[in-house]
Tab-separated table of C-alpha atoms in Angstrom:
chain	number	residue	atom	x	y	z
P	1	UNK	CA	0.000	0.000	0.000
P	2	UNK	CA	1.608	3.519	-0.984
P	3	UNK	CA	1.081	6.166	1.557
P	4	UNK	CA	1.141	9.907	1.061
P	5	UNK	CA	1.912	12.856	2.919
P	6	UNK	CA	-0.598	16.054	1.882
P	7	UNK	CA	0.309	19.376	3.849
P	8	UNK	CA	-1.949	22.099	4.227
P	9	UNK	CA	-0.846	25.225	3.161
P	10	UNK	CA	-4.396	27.098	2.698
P	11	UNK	CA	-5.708	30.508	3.668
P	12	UNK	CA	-6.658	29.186	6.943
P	13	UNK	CA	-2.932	29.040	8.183
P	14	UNK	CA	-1.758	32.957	7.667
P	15	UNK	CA	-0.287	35.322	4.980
P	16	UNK	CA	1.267	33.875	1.529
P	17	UNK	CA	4.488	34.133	3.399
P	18	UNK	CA	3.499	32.384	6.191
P	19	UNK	CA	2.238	29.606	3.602
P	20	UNK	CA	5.370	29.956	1.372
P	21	UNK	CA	7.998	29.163	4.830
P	22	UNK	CA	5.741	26.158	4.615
P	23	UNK	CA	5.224	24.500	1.538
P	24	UNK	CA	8.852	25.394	1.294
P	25	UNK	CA	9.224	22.859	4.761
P	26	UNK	CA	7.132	20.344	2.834
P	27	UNK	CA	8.964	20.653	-0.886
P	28	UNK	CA	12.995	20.174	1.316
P	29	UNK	CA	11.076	16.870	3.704
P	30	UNK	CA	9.425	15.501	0.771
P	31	UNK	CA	5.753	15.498	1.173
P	32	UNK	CA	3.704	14.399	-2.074
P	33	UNK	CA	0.880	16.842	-1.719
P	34	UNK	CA	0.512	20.395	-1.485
P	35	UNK	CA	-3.374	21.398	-0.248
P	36	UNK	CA	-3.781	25.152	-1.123
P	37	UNK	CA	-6.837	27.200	-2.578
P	38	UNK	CA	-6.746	27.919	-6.388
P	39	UNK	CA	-5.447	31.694	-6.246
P	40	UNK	CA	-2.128	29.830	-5.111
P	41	UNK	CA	-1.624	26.811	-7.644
P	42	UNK	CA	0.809	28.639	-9.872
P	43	UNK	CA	2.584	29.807	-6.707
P	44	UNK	CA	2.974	26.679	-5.663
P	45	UNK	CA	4.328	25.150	-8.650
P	46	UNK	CA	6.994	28.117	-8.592
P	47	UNK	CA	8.335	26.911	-5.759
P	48	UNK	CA	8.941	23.334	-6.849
P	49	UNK	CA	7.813	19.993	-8.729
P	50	UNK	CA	4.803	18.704	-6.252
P	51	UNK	CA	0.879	17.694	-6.665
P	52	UNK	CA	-1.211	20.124	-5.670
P	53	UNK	CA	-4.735	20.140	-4.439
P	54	UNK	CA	-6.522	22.920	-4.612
P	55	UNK	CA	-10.031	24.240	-2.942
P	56	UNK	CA	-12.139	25.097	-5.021
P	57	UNK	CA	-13.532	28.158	-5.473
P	58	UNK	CA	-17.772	28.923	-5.045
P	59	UNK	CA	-18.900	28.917	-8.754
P	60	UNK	CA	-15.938	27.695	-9.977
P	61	UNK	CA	-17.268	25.210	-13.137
P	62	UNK	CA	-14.312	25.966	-15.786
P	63	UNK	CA	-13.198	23.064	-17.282
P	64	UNK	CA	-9.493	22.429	-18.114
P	65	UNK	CA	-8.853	20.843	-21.575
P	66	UNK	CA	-5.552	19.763	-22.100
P	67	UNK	CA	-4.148	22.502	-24.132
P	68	UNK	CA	-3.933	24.720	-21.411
P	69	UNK	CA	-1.018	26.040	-19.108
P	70	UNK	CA	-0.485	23.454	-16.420
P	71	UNK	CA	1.192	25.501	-13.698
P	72	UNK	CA	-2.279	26.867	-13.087
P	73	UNK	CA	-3.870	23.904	-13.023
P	74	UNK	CA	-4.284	21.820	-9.478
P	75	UNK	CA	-3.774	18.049	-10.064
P	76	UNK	CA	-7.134	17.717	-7.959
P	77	UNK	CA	-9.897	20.307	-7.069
P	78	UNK	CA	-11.254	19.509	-3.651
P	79	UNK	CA	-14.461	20.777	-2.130
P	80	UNK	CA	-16.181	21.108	1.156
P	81	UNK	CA	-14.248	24.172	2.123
P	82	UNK	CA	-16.555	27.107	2.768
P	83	UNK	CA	-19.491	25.006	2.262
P	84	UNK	CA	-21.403	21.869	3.744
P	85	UNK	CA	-17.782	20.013	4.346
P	86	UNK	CA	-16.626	22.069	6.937
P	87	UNK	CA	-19.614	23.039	8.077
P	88	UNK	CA	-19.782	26.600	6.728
P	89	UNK	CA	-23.163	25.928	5.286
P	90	UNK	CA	-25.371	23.022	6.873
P	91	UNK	CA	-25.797	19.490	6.120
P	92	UNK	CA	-29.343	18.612	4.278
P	93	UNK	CA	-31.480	15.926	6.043
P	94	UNK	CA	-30.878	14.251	2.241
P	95	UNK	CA	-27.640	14.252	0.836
P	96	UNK	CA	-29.082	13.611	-2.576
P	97	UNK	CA	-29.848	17.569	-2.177
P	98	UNK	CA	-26.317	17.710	-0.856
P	99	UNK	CA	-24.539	20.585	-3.338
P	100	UNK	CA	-20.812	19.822	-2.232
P	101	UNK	CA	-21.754	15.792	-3.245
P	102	UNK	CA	-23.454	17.286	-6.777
P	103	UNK	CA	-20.247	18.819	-7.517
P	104	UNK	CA	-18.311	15.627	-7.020
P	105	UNK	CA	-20.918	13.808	-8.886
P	106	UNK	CA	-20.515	15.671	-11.985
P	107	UNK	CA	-17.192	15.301	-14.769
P	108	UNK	CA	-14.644	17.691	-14.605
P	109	UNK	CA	-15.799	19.581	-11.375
P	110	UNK	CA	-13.568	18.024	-8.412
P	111	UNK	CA	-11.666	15.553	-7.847
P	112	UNK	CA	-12.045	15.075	-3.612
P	113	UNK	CA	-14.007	16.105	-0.923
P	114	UNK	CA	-13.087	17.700	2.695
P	115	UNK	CA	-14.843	16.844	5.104
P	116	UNK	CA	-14.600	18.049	9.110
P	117	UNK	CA	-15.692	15.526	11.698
P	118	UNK	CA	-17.967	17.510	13.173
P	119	UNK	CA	-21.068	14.439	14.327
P	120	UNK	CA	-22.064	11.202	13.223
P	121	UNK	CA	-24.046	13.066	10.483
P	122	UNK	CA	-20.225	14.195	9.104
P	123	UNK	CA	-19.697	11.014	9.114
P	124	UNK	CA	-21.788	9.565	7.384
P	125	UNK	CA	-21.597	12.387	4.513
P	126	UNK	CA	-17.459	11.998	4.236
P	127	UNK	CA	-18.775	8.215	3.475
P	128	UNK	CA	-21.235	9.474	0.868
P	129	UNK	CA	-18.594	11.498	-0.506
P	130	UNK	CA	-15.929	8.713	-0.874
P	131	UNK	CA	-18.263	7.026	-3.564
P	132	UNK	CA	-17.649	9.488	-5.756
P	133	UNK	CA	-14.082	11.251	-4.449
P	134	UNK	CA	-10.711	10.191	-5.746
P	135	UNK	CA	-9.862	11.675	-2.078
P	136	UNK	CA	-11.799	11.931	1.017
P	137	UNK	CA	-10.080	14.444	3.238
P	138	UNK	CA	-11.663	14.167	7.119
P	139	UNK	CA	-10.482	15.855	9.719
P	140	UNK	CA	-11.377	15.228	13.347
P	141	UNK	CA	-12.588	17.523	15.772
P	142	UNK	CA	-11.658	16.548	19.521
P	143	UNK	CA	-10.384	13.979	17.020
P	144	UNK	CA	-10.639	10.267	18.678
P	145	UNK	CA	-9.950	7.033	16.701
P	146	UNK	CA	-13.278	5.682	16.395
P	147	UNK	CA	-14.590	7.598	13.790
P	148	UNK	CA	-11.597	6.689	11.547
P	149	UNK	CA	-11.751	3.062	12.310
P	150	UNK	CA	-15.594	3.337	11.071
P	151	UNK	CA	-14.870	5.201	7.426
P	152	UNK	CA	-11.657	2.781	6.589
P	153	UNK	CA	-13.793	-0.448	7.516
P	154	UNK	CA	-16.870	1.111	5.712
P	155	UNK	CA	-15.107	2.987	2.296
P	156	UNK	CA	-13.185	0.424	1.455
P	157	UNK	CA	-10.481	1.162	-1.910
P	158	UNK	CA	-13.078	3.367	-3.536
P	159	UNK	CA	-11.389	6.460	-2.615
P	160	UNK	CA	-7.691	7.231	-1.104
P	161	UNK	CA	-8.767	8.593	2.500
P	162	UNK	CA	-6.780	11.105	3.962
P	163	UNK	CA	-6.966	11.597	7.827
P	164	UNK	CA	-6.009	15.206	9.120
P	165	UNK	CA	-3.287	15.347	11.382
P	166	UNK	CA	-1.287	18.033	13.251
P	167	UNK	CA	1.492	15.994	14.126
P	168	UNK	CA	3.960	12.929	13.352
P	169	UNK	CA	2.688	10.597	16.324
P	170	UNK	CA	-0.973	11.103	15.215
P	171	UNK	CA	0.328	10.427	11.209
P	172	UNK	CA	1.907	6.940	12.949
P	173	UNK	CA	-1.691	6.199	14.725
P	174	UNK	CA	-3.760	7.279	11.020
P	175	UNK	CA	-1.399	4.430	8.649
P	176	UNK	CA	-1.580	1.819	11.849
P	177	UNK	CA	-5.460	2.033	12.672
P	178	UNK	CA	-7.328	-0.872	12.314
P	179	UNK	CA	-3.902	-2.488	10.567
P	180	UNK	CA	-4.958	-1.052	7.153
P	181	UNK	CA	-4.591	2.603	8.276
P	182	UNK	CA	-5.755	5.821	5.840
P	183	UNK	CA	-3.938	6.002	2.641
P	184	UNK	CA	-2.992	9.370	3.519
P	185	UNK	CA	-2.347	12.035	6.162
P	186	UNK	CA	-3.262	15.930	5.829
P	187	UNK	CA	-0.706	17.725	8.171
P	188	UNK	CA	-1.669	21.021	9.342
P	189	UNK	CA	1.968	22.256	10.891
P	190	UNK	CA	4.476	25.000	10.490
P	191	UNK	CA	6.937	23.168	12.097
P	192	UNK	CA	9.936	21.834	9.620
P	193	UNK	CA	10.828	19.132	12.157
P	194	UNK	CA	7.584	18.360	12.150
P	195	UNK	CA	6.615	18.063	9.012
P	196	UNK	CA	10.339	15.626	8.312
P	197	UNK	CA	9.350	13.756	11.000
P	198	UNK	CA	5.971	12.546	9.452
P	199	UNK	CA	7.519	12.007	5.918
P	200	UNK	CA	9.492	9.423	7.987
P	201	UNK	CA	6.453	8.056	9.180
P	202	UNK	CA	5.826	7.896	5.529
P	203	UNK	CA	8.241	6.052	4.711
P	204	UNK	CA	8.324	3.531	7.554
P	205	UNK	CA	4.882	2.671	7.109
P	206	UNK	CA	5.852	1.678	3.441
P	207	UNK	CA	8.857	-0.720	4.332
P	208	UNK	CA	8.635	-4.380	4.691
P	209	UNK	CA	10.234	-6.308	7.348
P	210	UNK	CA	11.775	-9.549	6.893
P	211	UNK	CA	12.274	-12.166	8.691
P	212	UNK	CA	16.009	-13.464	8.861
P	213	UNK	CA	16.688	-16.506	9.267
P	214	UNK	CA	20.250	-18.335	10.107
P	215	UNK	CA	21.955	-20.985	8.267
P	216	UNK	CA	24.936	-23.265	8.613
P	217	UNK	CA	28.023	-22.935	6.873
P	218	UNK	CA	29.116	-26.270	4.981
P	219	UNK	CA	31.778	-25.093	2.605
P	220	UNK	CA	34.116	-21.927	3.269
P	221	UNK	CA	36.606	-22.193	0.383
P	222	UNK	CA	38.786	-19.997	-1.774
P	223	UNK	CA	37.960	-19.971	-5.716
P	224	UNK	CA	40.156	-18.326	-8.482
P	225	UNK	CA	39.412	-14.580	-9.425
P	226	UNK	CA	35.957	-12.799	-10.722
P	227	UNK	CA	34.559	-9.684	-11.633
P	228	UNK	CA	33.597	-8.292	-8.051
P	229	UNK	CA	31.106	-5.395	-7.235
P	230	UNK	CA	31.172	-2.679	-4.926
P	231	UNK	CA	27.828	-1.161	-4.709
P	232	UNK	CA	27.843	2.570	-3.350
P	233	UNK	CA	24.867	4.327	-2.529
P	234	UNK	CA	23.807	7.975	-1.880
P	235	UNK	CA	23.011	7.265	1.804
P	236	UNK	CA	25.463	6.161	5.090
P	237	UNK	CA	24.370	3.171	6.243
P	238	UNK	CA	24.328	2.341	9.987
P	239	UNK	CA	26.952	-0.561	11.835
P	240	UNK	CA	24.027	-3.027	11.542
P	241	UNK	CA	23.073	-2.474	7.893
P	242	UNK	CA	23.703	-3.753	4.865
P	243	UNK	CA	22.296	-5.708	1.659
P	244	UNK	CA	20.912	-9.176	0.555
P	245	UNK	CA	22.721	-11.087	-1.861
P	246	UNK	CA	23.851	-14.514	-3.249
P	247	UNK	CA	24.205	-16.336	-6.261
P	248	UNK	CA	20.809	-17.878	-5.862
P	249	UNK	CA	17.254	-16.004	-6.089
P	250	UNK	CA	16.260	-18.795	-2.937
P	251	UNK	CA	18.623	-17.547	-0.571
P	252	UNK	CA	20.319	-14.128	-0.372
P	253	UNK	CA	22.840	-13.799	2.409
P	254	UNK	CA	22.886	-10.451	4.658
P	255	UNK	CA	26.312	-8.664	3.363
P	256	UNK	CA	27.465	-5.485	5.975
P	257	UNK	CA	28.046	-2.431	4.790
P	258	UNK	CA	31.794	-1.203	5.297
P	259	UNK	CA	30.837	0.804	8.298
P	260	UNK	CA	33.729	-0.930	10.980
P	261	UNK	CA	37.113	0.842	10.440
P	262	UNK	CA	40.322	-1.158	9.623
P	263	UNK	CA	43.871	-1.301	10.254
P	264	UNK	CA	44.083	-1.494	6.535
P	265	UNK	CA	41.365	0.564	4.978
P	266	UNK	CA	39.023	3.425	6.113
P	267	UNK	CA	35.406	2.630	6.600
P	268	UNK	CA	32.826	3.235	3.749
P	269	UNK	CA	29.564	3.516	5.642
P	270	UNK	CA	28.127	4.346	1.805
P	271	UNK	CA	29.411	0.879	0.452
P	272	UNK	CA	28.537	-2.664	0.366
P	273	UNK	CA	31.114	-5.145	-1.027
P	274	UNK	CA	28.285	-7.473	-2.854
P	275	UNK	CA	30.042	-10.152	-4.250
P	276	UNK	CA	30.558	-11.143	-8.280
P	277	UNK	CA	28.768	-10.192	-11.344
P	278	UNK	CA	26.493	-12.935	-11.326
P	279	UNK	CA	24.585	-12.102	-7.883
P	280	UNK	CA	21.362	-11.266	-7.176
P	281	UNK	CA	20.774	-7.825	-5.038
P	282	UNK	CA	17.194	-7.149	-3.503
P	283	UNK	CA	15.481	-4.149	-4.401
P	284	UNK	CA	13.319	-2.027	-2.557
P	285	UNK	CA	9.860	-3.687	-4.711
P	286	UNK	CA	10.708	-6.849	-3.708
P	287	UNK	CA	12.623	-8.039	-6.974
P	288	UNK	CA	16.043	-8.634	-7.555
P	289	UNK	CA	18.674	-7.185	-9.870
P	290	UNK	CA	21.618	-8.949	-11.319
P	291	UNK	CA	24.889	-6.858	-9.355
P	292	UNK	CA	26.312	-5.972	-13.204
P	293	UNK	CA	23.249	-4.887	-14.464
P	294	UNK	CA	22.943	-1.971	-11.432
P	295	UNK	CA	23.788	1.996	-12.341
P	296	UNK	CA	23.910	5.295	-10.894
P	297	UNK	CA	20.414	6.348	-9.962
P	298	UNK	CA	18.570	2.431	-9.632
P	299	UNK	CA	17.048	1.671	-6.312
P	300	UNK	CA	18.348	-0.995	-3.651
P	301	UNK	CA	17.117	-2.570	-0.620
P	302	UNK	CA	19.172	-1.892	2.794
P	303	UNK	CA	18.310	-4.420	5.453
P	304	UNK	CA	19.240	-4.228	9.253
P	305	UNK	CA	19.602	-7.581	11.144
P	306	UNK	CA	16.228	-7.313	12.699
P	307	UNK	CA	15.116	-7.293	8.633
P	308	UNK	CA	13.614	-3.614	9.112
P	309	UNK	CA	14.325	-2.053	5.571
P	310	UNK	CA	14.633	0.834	3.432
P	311	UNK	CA	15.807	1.938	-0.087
P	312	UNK	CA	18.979	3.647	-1.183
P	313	UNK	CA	19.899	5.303	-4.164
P	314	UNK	CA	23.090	3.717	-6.298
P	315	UNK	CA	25.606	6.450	-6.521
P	316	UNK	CA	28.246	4.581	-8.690
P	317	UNK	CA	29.249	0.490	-8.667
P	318	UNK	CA	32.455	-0.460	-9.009
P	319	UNK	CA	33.675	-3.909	-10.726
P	320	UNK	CA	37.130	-5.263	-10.555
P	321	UNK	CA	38.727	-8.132	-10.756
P	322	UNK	CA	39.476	-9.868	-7.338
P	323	UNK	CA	40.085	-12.987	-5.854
P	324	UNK	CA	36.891	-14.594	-4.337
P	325	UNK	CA	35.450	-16.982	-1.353
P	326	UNK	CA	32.828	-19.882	-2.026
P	327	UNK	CA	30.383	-19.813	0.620
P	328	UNK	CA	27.659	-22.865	0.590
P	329	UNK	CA	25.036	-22.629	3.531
P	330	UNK	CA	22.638	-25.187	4.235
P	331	UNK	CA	18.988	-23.988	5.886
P	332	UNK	CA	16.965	-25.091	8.580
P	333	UNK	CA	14.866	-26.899	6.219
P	334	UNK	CA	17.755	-28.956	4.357
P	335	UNK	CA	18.237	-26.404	1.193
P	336	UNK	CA	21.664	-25.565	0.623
P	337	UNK	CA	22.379	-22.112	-1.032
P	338	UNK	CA	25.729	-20.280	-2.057
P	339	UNK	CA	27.542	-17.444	-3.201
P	340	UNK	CA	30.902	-15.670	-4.176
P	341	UNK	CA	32.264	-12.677	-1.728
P	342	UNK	CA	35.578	-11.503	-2.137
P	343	UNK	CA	38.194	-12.606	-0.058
P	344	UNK	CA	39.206	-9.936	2.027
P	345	UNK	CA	38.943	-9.148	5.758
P	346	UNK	CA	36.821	-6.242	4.941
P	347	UNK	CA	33.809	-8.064	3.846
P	348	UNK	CA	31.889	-9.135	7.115
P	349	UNK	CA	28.449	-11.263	7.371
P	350	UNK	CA	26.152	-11.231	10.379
P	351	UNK	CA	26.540	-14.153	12.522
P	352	UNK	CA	25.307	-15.093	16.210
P	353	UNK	CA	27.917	-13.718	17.478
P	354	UNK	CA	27.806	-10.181	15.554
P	355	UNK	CA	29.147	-9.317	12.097
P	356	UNK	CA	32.384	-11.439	11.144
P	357	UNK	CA	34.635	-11.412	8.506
P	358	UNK	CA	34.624	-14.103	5.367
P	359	UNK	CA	38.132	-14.428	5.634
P	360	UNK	CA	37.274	-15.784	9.698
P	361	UNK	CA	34.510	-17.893	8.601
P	362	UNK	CA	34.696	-21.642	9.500
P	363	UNK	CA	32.531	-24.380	9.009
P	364	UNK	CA	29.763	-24.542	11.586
P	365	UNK	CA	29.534	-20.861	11.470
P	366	UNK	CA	26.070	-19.593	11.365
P	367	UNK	CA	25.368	-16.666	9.378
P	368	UNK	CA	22.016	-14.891	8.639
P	369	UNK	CA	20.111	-15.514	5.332
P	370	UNK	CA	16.915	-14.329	3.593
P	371	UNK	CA	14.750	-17.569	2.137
P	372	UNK	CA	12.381	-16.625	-0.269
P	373	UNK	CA	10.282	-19.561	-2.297
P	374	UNK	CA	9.913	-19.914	-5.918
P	375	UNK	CA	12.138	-18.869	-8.818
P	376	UNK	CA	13.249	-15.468	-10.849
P	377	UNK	CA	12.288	-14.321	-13.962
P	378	UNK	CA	13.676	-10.806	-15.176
P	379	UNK	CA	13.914	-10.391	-11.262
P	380	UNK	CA	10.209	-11.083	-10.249
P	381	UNK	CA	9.487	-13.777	-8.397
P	382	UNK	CA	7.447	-16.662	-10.474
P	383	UNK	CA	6.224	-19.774	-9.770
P	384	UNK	CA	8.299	-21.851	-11.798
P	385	UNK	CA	10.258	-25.192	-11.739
P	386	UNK	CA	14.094	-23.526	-12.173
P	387	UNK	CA	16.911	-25.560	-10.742
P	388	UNK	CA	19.688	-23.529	-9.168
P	389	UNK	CA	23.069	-25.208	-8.303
């Protein structure tokens, strides 16, 4: 599930410089959605490359046809703003009668509703509007969980749903409720820390975790020379991160970054020593890439020990020629897997006993693996009779 962060950046928060200082907070953190009101679209898309949602104006029916200058364009019109969403003008006893929902209902008007939580009746109107909004914007009052537990069990995927937030702890609680958690948060804050802190919220809410497993080291044993990759990333990895690789799809084996300093080399907290040509890396979707086939700019999956992840960036990847290590594991369940590291002291895997070099490694050695089912194809995982040895 891909989670957004919108910040609000409308009238309702002060002057244009007051809302410049922070959509400017929100373009530097990251945050995928501007929410504005239409005077400040082109504004906003001065400022930098974001979507932007903008509230629509009272009478505002133009149509946009494609010919037309973008930048003063939102990429979705929202209503409810000034009118029965927030309460401005009341609710009718039938929402059939409902203009805010007429709006929605009709092509080319608006793309998303907001919607403040003011009673059970706003309720139950933010769930009329989600059957016709791309986005259903609520926004508690005295917020309390219960009444977004009741519109993600009751909306289902017919709408992205967007809980307001003012904070990153309440952004954690919105993607956790009820397990599936809103699709999105709105974030009404100033505050740059603030607003980085719930991006990361973001972003942890999108990672997998995986679950490590060990497995027992049959064959340590030096081979003659291969084409060996260094991959270095855009990002410093911490002393218990690294990547997953191995020469089969099966069974990658966690590789540490070069974060521990050496009597012979400085650390390289940005690098992971992969292993040869051949290998598989795990990217951030899942899949796997061949090691020669990465470049500056592809995406790859750093893994802790625990198996939390996240992605990094591929700065550059370096392949020389080096002399190499065979290492054959066999699993809990019997499957043996392998793969080529270099042989050098500065290549480390994670064993029970913390990270340890190749060149240490001894048969009977644990070390920790990832064991995935089923076989590769163009790096996605198929189900497929392929025989790896």
């Amino acid at each position: 599930m891909t989670r957004s962060v919108w910040l609000k950046a409308d009238s309702t928060v002060g002057d244009w410089d007051t809302r410049r200082k922070r959509i400017t907070a929100g373009l530097e953190a990251g945050v995928d959605w501007i929410l504005v009101d239409d005077g400040d679209v082109e504004r906003v898309r001065e400022l930098g490359e974001v979507n932007v949602a903008a509230f629509r104006s009272e009478g505002d029916v133009h149509v946009f046809d494609a010919e037309e200058n973008e930048s003063g364009c939102a990429d979705a019109r929202i209503v409810g703003k000034n009118g029965e969403g927030d309460g401005t003008v009341d609710l009718p006893s039938d929402f059939s009668g409902s203009a805010d929902l007429s709006t929605l209902r009709r092509e080319d008007e608006a793309e998303g509703a907001y919607v403040r939580i003011l009673s059970e009746e706003y309720e139950a109107f933010a769930e009329a509007a989600a059957d016709d909004a791309e986005y259903t914007i609520v926004v508690g009052e005295d917020w309390t969980i219960i009444p977004l537990e009741n519109l993600i069990a009751r909306i289902g995927e017919e709408t992205d749903l967007v809980a307001g937030v003012t904070n990153a702890e309440e952004a954690r609680t919105a993607f956790e409720t009820l397990e599936l958690g809103a699709d999105a948060v709105l974030l009404d804050s100033d505050d740059p820390d603030e607003i980085r802190s719930t991006v990361e919220v973001r972003d942890a809410a999108e990672r997998e975790t995986l679950d490590l497993e060990w497995g027992e080291v049959l064959t340590i044993e030096q081979t003659g020379s291969a084409d060996r990759v260094c991959v270095d990333t855009g990002s410093l990895m911490e002393h218990d991160e690294g990547m997953l690789v191995g020469s089969m799809s099966r069974g990658l084996f966690f590789v540490h970054a070069e974060t521990a300093e050496s009597p012979y080399v400085a650390s390289r907290p940005f690098r992971v020593n992969a292993g040869a040509v051949h290998a598989y890396v795990r990217t951030p979707d899942g899949g796997t890439k061949y090691l020669a086939e990465l470049q500056s700019g592809d995406e790859v999956q750093v893994v802790d020990t625990d198996g939390k992840t996240q992605e990094a960036v591929v700065g550059r990847v370096k392949i020389e020629k080096r002399p190499m290590f065979r290492l054959e594991v066999e699993t809990a369940d019997g499957d043996r897997v392998e793969t080529l590291l270099q042989n050098a002291e500065t290549i480390k895997v994670a064993t029970p006993d913390g990270r340890k070099a190749v060149t240490d490694i001894e048969v009977g050695d644990e070390v920790k693996l990832f064991l995935e089912g089923g076989a590769r194809h163009f790096g996605e995982s198929v189900e497929e009779s392929i025989i790896e040895q």
